[in-house]
PDB file of C-alpha atoms in Angstrom:
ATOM      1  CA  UNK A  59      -3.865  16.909 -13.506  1.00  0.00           C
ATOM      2  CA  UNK A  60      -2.571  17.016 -10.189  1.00  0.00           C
ATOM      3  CA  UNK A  61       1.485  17.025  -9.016  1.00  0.00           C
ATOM      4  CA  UNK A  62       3.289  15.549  -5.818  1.00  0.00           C
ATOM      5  CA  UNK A  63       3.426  17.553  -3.100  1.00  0.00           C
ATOM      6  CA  UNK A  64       5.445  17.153   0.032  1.00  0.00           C
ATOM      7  CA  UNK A  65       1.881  16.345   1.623  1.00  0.00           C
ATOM      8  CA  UNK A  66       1.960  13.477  -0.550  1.00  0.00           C
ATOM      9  CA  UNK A  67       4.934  11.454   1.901  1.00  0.00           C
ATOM     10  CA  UNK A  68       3.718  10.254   5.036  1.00  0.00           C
ATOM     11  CA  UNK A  69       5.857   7.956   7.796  1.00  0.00           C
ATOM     12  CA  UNK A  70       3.018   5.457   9.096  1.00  0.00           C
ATOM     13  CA  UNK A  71       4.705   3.528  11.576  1.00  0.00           C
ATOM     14  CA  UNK A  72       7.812   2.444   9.877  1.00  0.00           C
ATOM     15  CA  UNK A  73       6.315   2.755   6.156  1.00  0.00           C
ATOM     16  CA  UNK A  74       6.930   5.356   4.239  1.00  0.00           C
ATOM     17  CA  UNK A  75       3.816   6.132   1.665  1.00  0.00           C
ATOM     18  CA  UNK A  76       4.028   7.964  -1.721  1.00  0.00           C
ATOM     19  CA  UNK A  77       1.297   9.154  -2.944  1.00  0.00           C
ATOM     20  CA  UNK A  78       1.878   8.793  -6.632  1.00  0.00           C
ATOM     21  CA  UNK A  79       0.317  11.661  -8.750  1.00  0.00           C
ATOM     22  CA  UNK A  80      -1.695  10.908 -11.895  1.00  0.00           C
ATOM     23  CA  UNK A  81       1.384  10.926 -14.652  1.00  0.00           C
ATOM     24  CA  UNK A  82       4.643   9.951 -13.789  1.00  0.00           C
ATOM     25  CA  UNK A  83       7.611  11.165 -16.360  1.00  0.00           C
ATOM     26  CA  UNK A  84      11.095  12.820 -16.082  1.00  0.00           C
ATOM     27  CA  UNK A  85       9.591  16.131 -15.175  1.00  0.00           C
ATOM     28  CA  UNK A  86       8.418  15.000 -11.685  1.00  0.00           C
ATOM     29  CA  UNK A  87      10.702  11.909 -10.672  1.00  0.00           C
ATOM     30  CA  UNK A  88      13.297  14.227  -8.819  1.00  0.00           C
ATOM     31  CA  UNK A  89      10.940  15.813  -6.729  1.00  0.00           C
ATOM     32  CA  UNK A  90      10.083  12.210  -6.009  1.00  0.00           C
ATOM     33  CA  UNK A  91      13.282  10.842  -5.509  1.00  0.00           C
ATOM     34  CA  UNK A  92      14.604  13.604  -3.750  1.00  0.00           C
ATOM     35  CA  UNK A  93      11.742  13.608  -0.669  1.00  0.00           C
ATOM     36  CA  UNK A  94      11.211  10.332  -0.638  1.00  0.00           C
ATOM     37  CA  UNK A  95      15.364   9.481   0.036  1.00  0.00           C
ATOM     38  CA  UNK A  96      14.865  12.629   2.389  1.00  0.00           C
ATOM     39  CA  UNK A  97      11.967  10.820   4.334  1.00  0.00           C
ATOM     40  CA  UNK A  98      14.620   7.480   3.823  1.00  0.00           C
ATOM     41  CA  UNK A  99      17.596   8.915   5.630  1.00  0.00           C
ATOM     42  CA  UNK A 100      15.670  11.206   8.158  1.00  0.00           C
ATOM     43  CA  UNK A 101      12.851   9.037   9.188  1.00  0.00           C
ATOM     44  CA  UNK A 102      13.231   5.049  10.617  1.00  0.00           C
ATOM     45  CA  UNK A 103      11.727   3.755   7.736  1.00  0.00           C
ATOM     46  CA  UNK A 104      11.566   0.180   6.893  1.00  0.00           C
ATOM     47  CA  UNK A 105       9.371  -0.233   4.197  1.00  0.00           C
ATOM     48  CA  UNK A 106       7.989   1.805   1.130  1.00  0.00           C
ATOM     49  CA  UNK A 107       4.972   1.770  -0.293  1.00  0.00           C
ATOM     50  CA  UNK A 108       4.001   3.710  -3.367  1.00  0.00           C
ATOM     51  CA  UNK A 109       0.302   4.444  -4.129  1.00  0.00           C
ATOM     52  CA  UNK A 110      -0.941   4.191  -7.056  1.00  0.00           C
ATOM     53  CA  UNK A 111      -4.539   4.965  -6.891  1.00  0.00           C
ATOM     54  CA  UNK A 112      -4.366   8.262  -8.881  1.00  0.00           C
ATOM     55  CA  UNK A 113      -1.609   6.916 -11.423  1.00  0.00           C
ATOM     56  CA  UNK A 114      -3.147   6.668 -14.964  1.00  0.00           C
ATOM     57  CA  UNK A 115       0.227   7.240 -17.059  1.00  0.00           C
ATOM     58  CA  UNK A 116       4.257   5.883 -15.723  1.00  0.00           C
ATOM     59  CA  UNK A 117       7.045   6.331 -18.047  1.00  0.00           C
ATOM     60  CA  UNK A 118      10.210   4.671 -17.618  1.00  0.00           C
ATOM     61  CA  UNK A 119      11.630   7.121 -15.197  1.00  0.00           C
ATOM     62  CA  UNK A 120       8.632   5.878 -13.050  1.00  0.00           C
ATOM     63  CA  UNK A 121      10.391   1.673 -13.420  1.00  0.00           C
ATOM     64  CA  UNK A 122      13.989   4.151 -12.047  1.00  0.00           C
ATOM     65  CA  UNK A 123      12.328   6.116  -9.394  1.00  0.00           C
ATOM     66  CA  UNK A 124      10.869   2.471  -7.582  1.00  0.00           C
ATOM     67  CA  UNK A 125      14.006   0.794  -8.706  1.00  0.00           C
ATOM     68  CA  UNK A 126      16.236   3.176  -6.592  1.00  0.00           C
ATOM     69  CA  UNK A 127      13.980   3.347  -3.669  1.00  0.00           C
ATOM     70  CA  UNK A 128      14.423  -0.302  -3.915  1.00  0.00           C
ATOM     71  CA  UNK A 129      18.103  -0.435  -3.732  1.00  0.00           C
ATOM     72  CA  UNK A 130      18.434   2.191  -1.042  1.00  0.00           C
ATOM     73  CA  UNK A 131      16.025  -0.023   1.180  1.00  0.00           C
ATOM     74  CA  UNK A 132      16.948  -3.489   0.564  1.00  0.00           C
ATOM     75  CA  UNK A 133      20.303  -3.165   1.712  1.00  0.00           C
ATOM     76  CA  UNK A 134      18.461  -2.274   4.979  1.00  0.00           C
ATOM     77  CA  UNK A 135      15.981  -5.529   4.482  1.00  0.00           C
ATOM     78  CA  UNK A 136      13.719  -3.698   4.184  1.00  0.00           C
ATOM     79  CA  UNK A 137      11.183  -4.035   1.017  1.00  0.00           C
ATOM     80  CA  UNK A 138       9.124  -2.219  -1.289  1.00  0.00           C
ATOM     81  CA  UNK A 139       4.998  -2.551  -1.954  1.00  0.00           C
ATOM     82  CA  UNK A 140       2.613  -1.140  -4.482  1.00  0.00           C
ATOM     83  CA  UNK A 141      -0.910  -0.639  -4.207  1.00  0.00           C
ATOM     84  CA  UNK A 142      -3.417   0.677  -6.145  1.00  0.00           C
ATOM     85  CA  UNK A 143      -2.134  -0.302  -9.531  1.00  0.00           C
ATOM     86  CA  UNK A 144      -4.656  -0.168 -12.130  1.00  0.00           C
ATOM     87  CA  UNK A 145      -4.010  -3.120 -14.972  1.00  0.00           C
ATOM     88  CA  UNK A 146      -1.597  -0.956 -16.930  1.00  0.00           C
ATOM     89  CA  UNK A 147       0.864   0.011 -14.141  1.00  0.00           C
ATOM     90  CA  UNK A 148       0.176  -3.769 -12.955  1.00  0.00           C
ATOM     91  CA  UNK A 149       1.735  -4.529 -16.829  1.00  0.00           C
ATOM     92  CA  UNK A 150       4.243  -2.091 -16.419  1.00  0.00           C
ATOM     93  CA  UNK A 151       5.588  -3.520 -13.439  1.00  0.00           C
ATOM     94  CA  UNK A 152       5.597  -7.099 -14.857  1.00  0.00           C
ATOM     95  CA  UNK A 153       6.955  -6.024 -18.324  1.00  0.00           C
ATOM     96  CA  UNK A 154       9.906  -4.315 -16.312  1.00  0.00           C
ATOM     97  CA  UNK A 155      10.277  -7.231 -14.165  1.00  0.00           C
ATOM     98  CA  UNK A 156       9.633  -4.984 -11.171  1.00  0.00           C
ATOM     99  CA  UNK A 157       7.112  -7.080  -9.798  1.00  0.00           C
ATOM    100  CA  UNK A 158       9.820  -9.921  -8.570  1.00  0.00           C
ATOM    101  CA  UNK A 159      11.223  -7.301  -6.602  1.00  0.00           C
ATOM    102  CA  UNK A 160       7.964  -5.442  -5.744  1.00  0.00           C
ATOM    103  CA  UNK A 161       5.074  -6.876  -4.038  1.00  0.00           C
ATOM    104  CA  UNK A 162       2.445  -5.877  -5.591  1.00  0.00           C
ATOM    105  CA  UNK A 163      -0.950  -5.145  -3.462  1.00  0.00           C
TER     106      UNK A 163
END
């Protein structure tokens, strides 16, 4: 089971991608949060997009983590994307109403 490293945020253009790791709970959203408002504030970012191709498992601190990336870049207009979401995160993000907020790719 691989973690997040700081390899795993990357500035293309003005997107910033998150490689999501394969289980996301409270013991790894921080590290999450914290680079990825890092990349936010020190980077012209417009967009985020979080990767899901490796993502088996998302708790709800996965729905917060998305939610406040969300927050912090709509007041900008700018908008948030997922990709890569097997049929369970797909269902996560639907149950949690995230996908009317997130387009999902």
């Amino acid at each position: 089971m691989g973690q997040i490293t700081a390899e795993d945020f990357q500035v293309i253009d003005n997107c910033l991608l998150i490689r999501l790791p394969e289980e996301i709970d409270h013991h790894g959203a921080g590290f999450i949060c914290e680079n990825a408002d890092r990349h936010l504030v020190k980077e012209e970012v417009c967009n985020v997009v979080f990767d899901f191709e490796n993502t088996r498992f998302m708790d709800s601190s996965g729905i917060g983590i998305i939610m406040g990336r969300y927050r912090k870049i709509s007041c900008f207009g700018g908008r948030v994307y997922a990709i890569h979401a097997d049929r369970q995160i797909q269902r996560i993000l639907k149950v949690s109403g995230l996908n009317k907020i997130v387009e999902v790719l």
